[in-house]
Amino acid sequence: MPKRLPITDRREWYCPKDIEDVYGISRESLRRIMEDAKEQDMPIKTTVLKFRNGSMTTRKRPFVRIQKKSLEAYLEANPGEIEV
C-alpha cells in the first residue's frame, strides 16, 4: 500500500481519499460536486500527476489531486449541500 502524506492545514492539494477523510465526501459525490461547480462557473481545480514510468495502462485510476482552496470556495458558496 502506498504511503500517504499526513493531512494538515498547510497542504494545498488533496487526493480523493483525503477529501473523503477530511470532508466526508465520497468519490461519487465529489464527481457530482465538480460537475455542479463547473456548471456554476466556479470549477474546482484539479491536476492529474504523471506516472513515474510514463505508462497509463498499469493503474485503473489516475493520480488526481484536487485544490483545497477551490473546493472550500465551492462549499462556502453552496452551504447546506455538504456539512463540513
CSV table of N, CA and C in Angstrom, one decimal:
chain,number,residue,atom,x,y,z
A,1,MET,N,0.8,-1.2,0.0
A,1,MET,CA,0.0,0.0,0.0
A,1,MET,C,0.9,1.2,0.0
A,2,PRO,N,0.6,2.2,-0.8
A,2,PRO,CA,1.4,3.4,-0.9
A,2,PRO,C,1.3,4.2,0.4
A,3,LYS,N,2.4,5.0,0.7
A,3,LYS,CA,2.4,5.8,1.8
A,3,LYS,C,1.7,7.1,1.5
A,4,ARG,N,0.8,7.5,2.4
A,4,ARG,CA,0.0,8.8,2.2
A,4,ARG,C,0.7,9.9,3.1
A,5,LEU,N,0.5,11.1,2.5
A,5,LEU,CA,1.0,12.3,3.2
A,5,LEU,C,0.1,12.6,4.4
A,6,PRO,N,0.6,13.1,5.5
A,6,PRO,CA,-0.3,13.5,6.6
A,6,PRO,C,-1.2,14.6,6.2
A,7,ILE,N,-2.4,14.6,6.7
A,7,ILE,CA,-3.4,15.6,6.4
A,7,ILE,C,-3.1,16.8,7.3
A,8,THR,N,-2.8,18.0,6.8
A,8,THR,CA,-2.5,19.1,7.6
A,8,THR,C,-3.2,20.3,6.9
A,9,ASP,N,-3.3,21.4,7.7
A,9,ASP,CA,-3.9,22.6,7.1
A,9,ASP,C,-3.0,23.3,6.1
A,10,ARG,N,-1.8,23.0,6.1
A,10,ARG,CA,-0.8,23.6,5.1
A,10,ARG,C,-0.9,23.0,3.7
A,11,ARG,N,-1.4,21.8,3.6
A,11,ARG,CA,-1.5,21.2,2.3
A,11,ARG,C,-2.4,21.9,1.4
A,12,GLU,N,-2.0,22.1,0.1
A,12,GLU,CA,-2.9,22.8,-0.8
A,12,GLU,C,-3.6,21.9,-1.7
A,13,TRP,N,-3.2,20.7,-1.9
A,13,TRP,CA,-3.8,19.7,-2.8
A,13,TRP,C,-4.1,18.4,-2.1
A,14,TYR,N,-5.3,17.9,-2.3
A,14,TYR,CA,-5.7,16.6,-1.7
A,14,TYR,C,-6.0,15.6,-2.7
A,15,CYS,N,-5.8,14.3,-2.4
A,15,CYS,CA,-6.3,13.2,-3.3
A,15,CYS,C,-7.7,12.9,-2.9
A,16,PRO,N,-8.5,12.3,-3.7
A,16,PRO,CA,-9.9,12.0,-3.3
A,16,PRO,C,-10.1,11.3,-2.0
A,17,LYS,N,-9.1,10.4,-1.6
A,17,LYS,CA,-9.2,9.7,-0.3
A,17,LYS,C,-9.1,10.7,0.8
A,18,ASP,N,-8.2,11.7,0.7
A,18,ASP,CA,-8.0,12.7,1.7
A,18,ASP,C,-9.3,13.5,1.9
A,19,ILE,N,-9.9,13.8,0.8
A,19,ILE,CA,-11.2,14.6,0.8
A,19,ILE,C,-12.3,13.8,1.5
A,20,GLU,N,-12.3,12.5,1.3
A,20,GLU,CA,-13.2,11.6,2.0
A,20,GLU,C,-13.0,11.6,3.5
A,21,ASP,N,-11.7,11.6,3.9
A,21,ASP,CA,-11.3,11.6,5.3
A,21,ASP,C,-11.6,12.9,6.0
A,22,VAL,N,-11.3,14.0,5.3
A,22,VAL,CA,-11.5,15.4,5.9
A,22,VAL,C,-12.9,15.9,5.8
A,23,TYR,N,-13.5,15.8,4.7
A,23,TYR,CA,-14.9,16.4,4.5
A,23,TYR,C,-16.0,15.4,4.5
A,24,GLY,N,-15.7,14.1,4.4
A,24,GLY,CA,-16.7,13.0,4.4
A,24,GLY,C,-17.4,13.0,3.0
A,25,ILE,N,-16.8,13.4,2.0
A,25,ILE,CA,-17.4,13.4,0.6
A,25,ILE,C,-16.8,12.2,-0.1
A,26,SER,N,-17.7,11.3,-0.6
A,26,SER,CA,-17.2,10.1,-1.4
A,26,SER,C,-16.8,10.5,-2.7
A,27,ARG,N,-16.1,9.6,-3.4
A,27,ARG,CA,-15.6,9.9,-4.8
A,27,ARG,C,-16.8,10.2,-5.7
A,28,GLU,N,-17.9,9.5,-5.6
A,28,GLU,CA,-19.0,9.8,-6.5
A,28,GLU,C,-19.6,11.1,-6.2
A,29,SER,N,-19.8,11.5,-4.9
A,29,SER,CA,-20.3,12.8,-4.6
A,29,SER,C,-19.3,13.9,-5.0
A,30,LEU,N,-18.0,13.6,-4.9
A,30,LEU,CA,-17.0,14.6,-5.3
A,30,LEU,C,-17.1,14.8,-6.8
A,31,ARG,N,-17.4,13.8,-7.6
A,31,ARG,CA,-17.5,13.9,-9.1
A,31,ARG,C,-18.8,14.8,-9.4
A,32,ARG,N,-19.9,14.5,-8.6
A,32,ARG,CA,-21.1,15.4,-8.8
A,32,ARG,C,-20.9,16.8,-8.4
A,33,ILE,N,-20.1,17.0,-7.3
A,33,ILE,CA,-19.8,18.4,-6.9
A,33,ILE,C,-19.0,19.1,-7.9
A,34,MET,N,-18.0,18.4,-8.5
A,34,MET,CA,-17.2,19.0,-9.5
A,34,MET,C,-18.0,19.4,-10.8
A,35,GLU,N,-18.9,18.5,-11.2
A,35,GLU,CA,-19.8,18.8,-12.3
A,35,GLU,C,-20.7,20.0,-12.0
A,36,ASP,N,-21.2,20.1,-10.8
A,36,ASP,CA,-22.1,21.2,-10.4
A,36,ASP,C,-21.3,22.5,-10.4
A,37,ALA,N,-20.1,22.4,-9.8
A,37,ALA,CA,-19.2,23.6,-9.8
A,37,ALA,C,-18.9,24.1,-11.2
A,38,LYS,N,-18.6,23.2,-12.1
A,38,LYS,CA,-18.3,23.6,-13.5
A,38,LYS,C,-19.6,24.3,-14.1
A,39,GLU,N,-20.8,23.8,-13.8
A,39,GLU,CA,-22.0,24.4,-14.3
A,39,GLU,C,-22.2,25.8,-13.7
A,40,GLN,N,-21.8,26.0,-12.5
A,40,GLN,CA,-22.0,27.3,-11.8
A,40,GLN,C,-20.8,28.3,-12.2
A,41,ASP,N,-20.0,27.9,-13.0
A,41,ASP,CA,-18.8,28.7,-13.5
A,41,ASP,C,-17.9,29.0,-12.4
A,42,MET,N,-17.7,28.0,-11.5
A,42,MET,CA,-16.6,28.1,-10.4
A,42,MET,C,-16.0,26.8,-10.3
A,43,PRO,N,-15.3,26.3,-11.4
A,43,PRO,CA,-14.7,25.0,-11.4
A,43,PRO,C,-13.7,24.7,-10.3
A,44,ILE,N,-13.7,23.5,-9.8
A,44,ILE,CA,-12.7,23.1,-8.8
A,44,ILE,C,-11.5,22.7,-9.5
A,45,LYS,N,-10.4,23.3,-9.1
A,45,LYS,CA,-9.1,23.0,-9.8
A,45,LYS,C,-8.6,21.6,-9.5
A,46,THR,N,-8.2,20.9,-10.5
A,46,THR,CA,-7.6,19.5,-10.4
A,46,THR,C,-6.4,19.4,-11.2
A,47,THR,N,-5.6,18.4,-10.9
A,47,THR,CA,-4.4,18.1,-11.7
A,47,THR,C,-4.3,16.6,-11.7
A,48,VAL,N,-3.8,16.0,-12.8
A,48,VAL,CA,-3.5,14.6,-12.9
A,48,VAL,C,-2.0,14.4,-13.0
A,49,LEU,N,-1.4,13.8,-12.0
A,49,LEU,CA,0.0,13.6,-11.9
A,49,LEU,C,0.4,12.4,-12.9
A,50,LYS,N,1.6,12.6,-13.4
A,50,LYS,CA,2.1,11.6,-14.4
A,50,LYS,C,2.6,10.4,-13.6
A,51,PHE,N,2.6,9.2,-14.2
A,51,PHE,CA,3.2,8.0,-13.6
A,51,PHE,C,4.7,8.1,-13.8
A,52,ARG,N,5.4,7.5,-12.9
A,52,ARG,CA,6.9,7.5,-13.0
A,52,ARG,C,7.4,6.9,-14.3
A,53,ASN,N,6.8,5.8,-14.7
A,53,ASN,CA,7.3,5.1,-15.9
A,53,ASN,C,6.6,5.6,-17.2
A,54,GLY,N,5.7,6.6,-17.0
A,54,GLY,CA,5.0,7.1,-18.2
A,54,GLY,C,3.8,6.3,-18.7
A,55,SER,N,3.6,5.1,-18.1
A,55,SER,CA,2.5,4.3,-18.6
A,55,SER,C,1.2,4.5,-17.9
A,56,MET,N,0.1,4.6,-18.6
A,56,MET,CA,-1.2,4.8,-18.1
A,56,MET,C,-1.9,3.4,-18.0
A,57,THR,N,-1.3,2.4,-18.4
A,57,THR,CA,-2.0,1.1,-18.5
A,57,THR,C,-1.9,0.3,-17.2
A,58,THR,N,-1.1,0.6,-16.3
A,58,THR,CA,-0.9,-0.2,-15.1
A,58,THR,C,-1.8,0.1,-14.0
A,59,ARG,N,-2.5,1.2,-14.0
A,59,ARG,CA,-3.4,1.6,-13.0
A,59,ARG,C,-4.8,1.9,-13.5
A,60,LYS,N,-5.8,1.6,-12.7
A,60,LYS,CA,-7.2,1.8,-13.2
A,60,LYS,C,-7.5,3.3,-13.0
A,61,ARG,N,-7.1,3.9,-11.8
A,61,ARG,CA,-7.4,5.3,-11.5
A,61,ARG,C,-6.1,6.1,-11.7
A,62,PRO,N,-6.2,7.3,-12.2
A,62,PRO,CA,-5.0,8.2,-12.3
A,62,PRO,C,-4.8,8.8,-11.0
A,63,PHE,N,-3.6,9.4,-10.8
A,63,PHE,CA,-3.2,10.1,-9.6
A,63,PHE,C,-3.8,11.5,-9.7
A,64,VAL,N,-5.0,11.7,-9.2
A,64,VAL,CA,-5.7,13.0,-9.2
A,64,VAL,C,-5.5,13.8,-7.9
A,65,ARG,N,-5.2,15.1,-8.0
A,65,ARG,CA,-5.1,15.9,-6.9
A,65,ARG,C,-6.1,17.1,-7.1
A,66,ILE,N,-6.8,17.5,-6.0
A,66,ILE,CA,-7.8,18.5,-6.0
A,66,ILE,C,-7.4,19.6,-5.1
A,67,GLN,N,-7.5,20.9,-5.7
A,67,GLN,CA,-7.1,22.0,-4.9
A,67,GLN,C,-8.0,22.3,-3.7
A,68,LYS,N,-7.5,22.3,-2.5
A,68,LYS,CA,-8.3,22.5,-1.3
A,68,LYS,C,-9.0,23.9,-1.4
A,69,LYS,N,-8.3,24.9,-1.8
A,69,LYS,CA,-8.9,26.3,-1.8
A,69,LYS,C,-10.1,26.4,-2.7
A,70,SER,N,-10.0,25.8,-3.9
A,70,SER,CA,-11.2,25.9,-4.8
A,70,SER,C,-12.3,25.1,-4.3
A,71,LEU,N,-12.1,23.9,-3.7
A,71,LEU,CA,-13.1,23.1,-3.1
A,71,LEU,C,-13.8,23.8,-2.0
A,72,GLU,N,-13.0,24.4,-1.1
A,72,GLU,CA,-13.6,25.1,0.0
A,72,GLU,C,-14.4,26.3,-0.4
A,73,ALA,N,-14.0,27.0,-1.5
A,73,ALA,CA,-14.7,28.1,-2.0
A,73,ALA,C,-16.1,27.7,-2.5
A,74,TYR,N,-16.1,26.5,-3.2
A,74,TYR,CA,-17.4,26.0,-3.7
A,74,TYR,C,-18.3,25.6,-2.5
A,75,LEU,N,-17.7,25.0,-1.5
A,75,LEU,CA,-18.5,24.5,-0.4
A,75,LEU,C,-19.1,25.7,0.4
A,76,GLU,N,-18.3,26.8,0.5
A,76,GLU,CA,-18.8,28.0,1.2
A,76,GLU,C,-19.9,28.7,0.4
A,77,ALA,N,-19.8,28.7,-1.0
A,77,ALA,CA,-20.8,29.3,-1.8
A,77,ALA,C,-22.1,28.5,-1.9
A,78,ASN,N,-22.0,27.2,-1.5
A,78,ASN,CA,-23.2,26.4,-1.6
A,78,ASN,C,-23.4,25.7,-0.2
A,79,PRO,N,-23.8,26.5,0.8
A,79,PRO,CA,-24.0,25.9,2.1
A,79,PRO,C,-25.2,25.0,2.2
A,80,GLY,N,-25.1,24.0,3.0
A,80,GLY,CA,-26.3,23.1,3.2
A,80,GLY,C,-26.2,21.9,2.3
A,81,GLU,N,-25.5,21.9,1.2
A,81,GLU,CA,-25.4,20.7,0.4
A,81,GLU,C,-24.5,19.7,1.1
A,82,ILE,N,-23.4,20.1,1.6
A,82,ILE,CA,-22.5,19.2,2.3
A,82,ILE,C,-22.1,19.8,3.7
A,83,GLU,N,-22.3,19.0,4.7
A,83,GLU,CA,-21.9,19.5,6.0
A,83,GLU,C,-20.4,19.3,6.2
A,84,VAL,N,-19.7,20.3,6.5
A,84,VAL,CA,-18.2,20.2,6.7
A,84,VAL,C,-17.9,20.2,8.2
